[in-house]
């Protein structure tokens, strides 16, 4: 969507290493002192000083700066350094922080920025905006840019259609290497963001792909069809972005052709967008397993509260189930208070064993390492590990209890309960996510509630139940 | 390290879509029926049938096949399809599965495979082998390949030096575009795996980098120094791979120059290797938080047992601390068994609140989103969320308890204990990982043990202590 006639092929950004040493620490993070300096300049109303400080930064560091300052500073900072607020800064910003920045700018300027972006990046920005703001920005865009963005927005969220950029290089089969190079040199309006060219048939369906290095290594008279690779990964527009990321990883792709329902080439996806998705999706699994929602430290507090408290309430519910198990054995606890002292150990260590298995299973499912073919093996594997873990923990906990309370019977009861609960934990940790996946549910979201409920309730039941059954106490 | 004189620029791998439909499901995973067929052929000793089944597969799918079959089948499968076992299959294999495959092949053949690989991939394979096998393979390698691999192995594990490939295209500053293209066409021994070329000074220090698309778009007479980008990210050989991955993400790199201590260009890292690292490092955080070690479903059971049981024993230790808190209040529990029934709720929900904060903090630290500049803000944010979560949960748990046990005093005690524990959980969940990071410890590894210990012990202490302090029971 850039107009290359009035811009060089790229910004020759001559950045001195020395400039960075005052702003970045050894891990490439902005120094707190530097961030404070910028905020002080803004506090003093000295926009020029703030501009001078920010000017030498790389766009990605400017984006970091916006994320690091307090929310109140984002608007003033955006207004102070508007010139520096290029498309490259905007695309690097966290979604919530970008909202703050965009809110501080007039719609015309946002539209100008969006017009400079690749379609996929413009869409990423516009899709996050309120409908009203979206309309204001779209109204300010050039008609061609607007059409491309509206078209992209018609695809489902997180789909390849949203992710793709429309700018790409596609050429017919009859070209040779020399003709291709001439074509690239003559057409100033082509994108420069491509790593492969696509060869298409007269119906614009991709028939092959060619790494640029192959073209550069090949004499001019050779036909493209002799250089190109015919086997290529085609991405349908409606493929989910997580699936797209898995293809890129599996086949080590740098870019891939996106095709519509009729198999026509409509866009390309490049690896720089994929790397963010891989990072995001892997992070999501952590947050879902722990009920932390999006896990975004820039999310408004109210949103974060809503997601987290829902999880805690669900957890309170499962804890009540476990409590009623204890309540059932109230009489037994009155006879022997040591049971109350020890029972959280059985539930807690069981819970941890379950979490271990769960984390491994959820990730193996997410990365396609665990499929129907090896589910049986995975369950057996977890059972064997649980048996070994259970035996070890039972031995230690049993011995320690027998010594602490001078009661071998109590030691045997806790040992048996531990072994039982760790086995159940292993089983629940692998079976629950596998079953959820089978019913097309995200195993990361719901599994851990069920696993905890199992290990808590069964931990108390096994321990208190065995104490009664073995005659240590009576009901 | 490939010898391109006897190989085309790439394998023109003409794969029909129809062939895949019998082996892959809609999510691009191998069908269980297909995996069974291969195993049956191997069982029947019919290597030819197995070969015919596997032959149409993409190398990445052959790698998946090795991961999906039972361990016992890996050796026979490797021997049956040796011809198909190219370097591209080997690099895609899980480390443990690769060990099984390599064990089944003679050293000479492993050496031949290693010789076909890029240095980084060959190193990835050889570094995982036993020292004896390493020596056997190295002895079979061509001297140049051997030197490159031995050199790479001299860098620390998980460093840029191990990760880089030595094959790259570097040219002097005085060249123009035409001379570069001629140079690329004339030198058959150059790699084809490059996405950018590096421009170096006479001391072989990088001065700029040039995307191939810029070269293809530029007339022959233009000097490279007029096309290249001077600002580039240089990676020192000893940089940790996680840090390298963060640079690639931050600056959206496709490839980057690796430099030695004197600033000389010694290799390049390409994004296809980085995407695996991003995936791995994000996954590692999940496994470390839950004490699941490497989290690899192909790891030998004994290894998995060792990592996991260590974690469970540590957990048993912290559970004992919590138990001794309960033990201290034994008399109180004897007076009112409802305390024993309810106390796991306080500890459990607190633990979950702590885990939520912990997951968010650990990921924010790992992705450089949380730095010294915004630590204070992050702590305040978590405190505010904890206050809101605590109030909500206290209200629900307090009301439910008062109704369940017909005891308003007990309801007030559990409400106050909940609020206290959730606040402590929020504080521990952000402060503990931040402090560990400050002392250069991995916050993902140790934090969760400390956080659980805090929420368990403090949960019991707050609940039972408040029950005594408020006169509900006496000590």
PDB file of N, CA and C in Angstrom, chain B residues 145-176:
ATOM      1  N   UNK B 145      34.236 -29.989   6.620  1.00  0.00           N
ATOM      2  CA  UNK B 145      33.006 -30.094   7.393  1.00  0.00           C
ATOM      3  C   UNK B 145      33.336 -30.326   8.864  1.00  0.00           C
ATOM      4  N   UNK B 146      34.315 -31.215   9.089  1.00  0.00           N
ATOM      5  CA  UNK B 146      34.683 -31.546  10.464  1.00  0.00           C
ATOM      6  C   UNK B 146      35.161 -30.286  11.196  1.00  0.00           C
ATOM      7  N   UNK B 147      36.029 -29.520  10.521  1.00  0.00           N
ATOM      8  CA  UNK B 147      36.579 -28.315  11.148  1.00  0.00           C
ATOM      9  C   UNK B 147      35.456 -27.360  11.521  1.00  0.00           C
ATOM     10  N   UNK B 148      34.502 -27.195  10.612  1.00  0.00           N
ATOM     11  CA  UNK B 148      33.398 -26.267  10.863  1.00  0.00           C
ATOM     12  C   UNK B 148      32.582 -26.715  12.071  1.00  0.00           C
ATOM     13  N   UNK B 149      32.340 -28.023  12.168  1.00  0.00           N
ATOM     14  CA  UNK B 149      31.510 -28.527  13.257  1.00  0.00           C
ATOM     15  C   UNK B 149      32.249 -28.462  14.584  1.00  0.00           C
ATOM     16  N   UNK B 150      33.526 -28.847  14.570  1.00  0.00           N
ATOM     17  CA  UNK B 150      34.316 -28.783  15.803  1.00  0.00           C
ATOM     18  C   UNK B 150      34.377 -27.343  16.297  1.00  0.00           C
ATOM     19  N   UNK B 151      34.547 -26.420  15.354  1.00  0.00           N
ATOM     20  CA  UNK B 151      34.588 -25.002  15.679  1.00  0.00           C
ATOM     21  C   UNK B 151      33.268 -24.562  16.334  1.00  0.00           C
ATOM     22  N   UNK B 152      32.163 -24.970  15.731  1.00  0.00           N
ATOM     23  CA  UNK B 152      30.849 -24.578  16.258  1.00  0.00           C
ATOM     24  C   UNK B 152      30.641 -25.143  17.658  1.00  0.00           C
ATOM     25  N   UNK B 153      31.119 -26.392  17.857  1.00  0.00           N
ATOM     26  CA  UNK B 153      30.929 -27.025  19.167  1.00  0.00           C
ATOM     27  C   UNK B 153      31.732 -26.319  20.252  1.00  0.00           C
ATOM     28  N   UNK B 154      32.694 -25.458  19.852  1.00  0.00           N
ATOM     29  CA  UNK B 154      33.498 -24.756  20.849  1.00  0.00           C
ATOM     30  C   UNK B 154      32.714 -23.610  21.490  1.00  0.00           C
ATOM     31  N   UNK B 155      31.595 -23.225  20.900  1.00  0.00           N
ATOM     32  CA  UNK B 155      30.773 -22.170  21.505  1.00  0.00           C
ATOM     33  C   UNK B 155      29.851 -22.773  22.564  1.00  0.00           C
ATOM     34  N   UNK B 156      29.452 -21.965  23.558  1.00  0.00           N
ATOM     35  CA  UNK B 156      28.562 -22.513  24.598  1.00  0.00           C
ATOM     36  C   UNK B 156      27.242 -23.004  24.016  1.00  0.00           C
ATOM     37  N   UNK B 157      26.620 -23.974  24.669  1.00  0.00           N
ATOM     38  CA  UNK B 157      25.308 -24.463  24.231  1.00  0.00           C
ATOM     39  C   UNK B 157      24.297 -23.336  24.217  1.00  0.00           C
ATOM     40  N   UNK B 158      23.357 -23.405  23.314  1.00  0.00           N
ATOM     41  CA  UNK B 158      22.293 -22.411  23.187  1.00  0.00           C
ATOM     42  C   UNK B 158      22.816 -21.001  22.906  1.00  0.00           C
ATOM     43  N   UNK B 159      24.045 -20.880  22.370  1.00  0.00           N
ATOM     44  CA  UNK B 159      24.566 -19.559  22.019  1.00  0.00           C
ATOM     45  C   UNK B 159      24.418 -19.345  20.515  1.00  0.00           C
ATOM     46  N   UNK B 160      24.590 -18.070  20.113  1.00  0.00           N
ATOM     47  CA  UNK B 160      24.496 -17.729  18.700  1.00  0.00           C
ATOM     48  C   UNK B 160      25.538 -18.494  17.878  1.00  0.00           C
ATOM     49  N   UNK B 161      26.711 -18.733  18.474  1.00  0.00           N
ATOM     50  CA  UNK B 161      27.775 -19.456  17.767  1.00  0.00           C
ATOM     51  C   UNK B 161      27.354 -20.858  17.358  1.00  0.00           C
ATOM     52  N   UNK B 162      26.557 -21.507  18.210  1.00  0.00           N
ATOM     53  CA  UNK B 162      26.062 -22.841  17.865  1.00  0.00           C
ATOM     54  C   UNK B 162      24.965 -22.769  16.808  1.00  0.00           C
ATOM     55  N   UNK B 163      24.228 -21.689  16.872  1.00  0.00           N
ATOM     56  CA  UNK B 163      23.019 -21.557  16.083  1.00  0.00           C
ATOM     57  C   UNK B 163      23.307 -21.124  14.651  1.00  0.00           C
ATOM     58  N   UNK B 164      24.438 -20.425  14.467  1.00  0.00           N
ATOM     59  CA  UNK B 164      24.673 -19.789  13.160  1.00  0.00           C
ATOM     60  C   UNK B 164      25.086 -20.808  12.111  1.00  0.00           C
ATOM     61  N   UNK B 165      24.821 -20.455  10.852  1.00  0.00           N
ATOM     62  CA  UNK B 165      25.417 -21.234   9.781  1.00  0.00           C
ATOM     63  C   UNK B 165      26.557 -20.412   9.200  1.00  0.00           C
ATOM     64  N   UNK B 166      27.625 -21.124   8.825  1.00  0.00           N
ATOM     65  CA  UNK B 166      28.806 -20.424   8.316  1.00  0.00           C
ATOM     66  C   UNK B 166      28.643 -20.001   6.860  1.00  0.00           C
ATOM     67  N   UNK B 167      27.790 -20.717   6.119  1.00  0.00           N
ATOM     68  CA  UNK B 167      27.596 -20.389   4.711  1.00  0.00           C
ATOM     69  C   UNK B 167      26.764 -19.134   4.591  1.00  0.00           C
ATOM     70  N   UNK B 168      27.304 -18.136   3.908  1.00  0.00           N
ATOM     71  CA  UNK B 168      26.563 -16.891   3.702  1.00  0.00           C
ATOM     72  C   UNK B 168      27.176 -16.180   2.509  1.00  0.00           C
ATOM     73  N   UNK B 169      26.554 -15.104   2.086  1.00  0.00           N
ATOM     74  CA  UNK B 169      27.096 -14.327   0.987  1.00  0.00           C
ATOM     75  C   UNK B 169      27.553 -12.975   1.522  1.00  0.00           C
ATOM     76  N   UNK B 170      28.869 -12.729   1.463  1.00  0.00           N
ATOM     77  CA  UNK B 170      29.431 -11.454   1.918  1.00  0.00           C
ATOM     78  C   UNK B 170      30.278 -10.895   0.785  1.00  0.00           C
ATOM     79  N   UNK B 171      30.065  -9.629   0.473  1.00  0.00           N
ATOM     80  CA  UNK B 171      30.792  -9.022  -0.655  1.00  0.00           C
ATOM     81  C   UNK B 171      31.370  -7.672  -0.229  1.00  0.00           C
ATOM     82  N   UNK B 172      32.432  -7.228  -0.930  1.00  0.00           N
ATOM     83  CA  UNK B 172      33.072  -5.961  -0.562  1.00  0.00           C
ATOM     84  C   UNK B 172      32.233  -4.745  -0.961  1.00  0.00           C
ATOM     85  N   UNK B 173      32.553  -3.604  -0.334  1.00  0.00           N
ATOM     86  CA  UNK B 173      31.766  -2.381  -0.515  1.00  0.00           C
ATOM     87  C   UNK B 173      31.792  -1.810  -1.924  1.00  0.00           C
ATOM     88  N   UNK B 174      32.878  -2.092  -2.688  1.00  0.00           N
ATOM     89  CA  UNK B 174      33.011  -1.420  -3.983  1.00  0.00           C
ATOM     90  C   UNK B 174      32.141  -2.036  -5.078  1.00  0.00           C
ATOM     91  N   UNK B 175      31.473  -3.150  -4.798  1.00  0.00           N
ATOM     92  CA  UNK B 175      30.675  -3.812  -5.854  1.00  0.00           C
ATOM     93  C   UNK B 175      29.429  -3.009  -6.206  1.00  0.00           C
ATOM     94  N   UNK B 176      28.985  -3.158  -7.462  1.00  0.00           N
ATOM     95  CA  UNK B 176      27.656  -2.646  -7.778  1.00  0.00           C
ATOM     96  C   UNK B 176      26.703  -3.827  -7.981  1.00  0.00           C
TER      97      UNK B 176
END
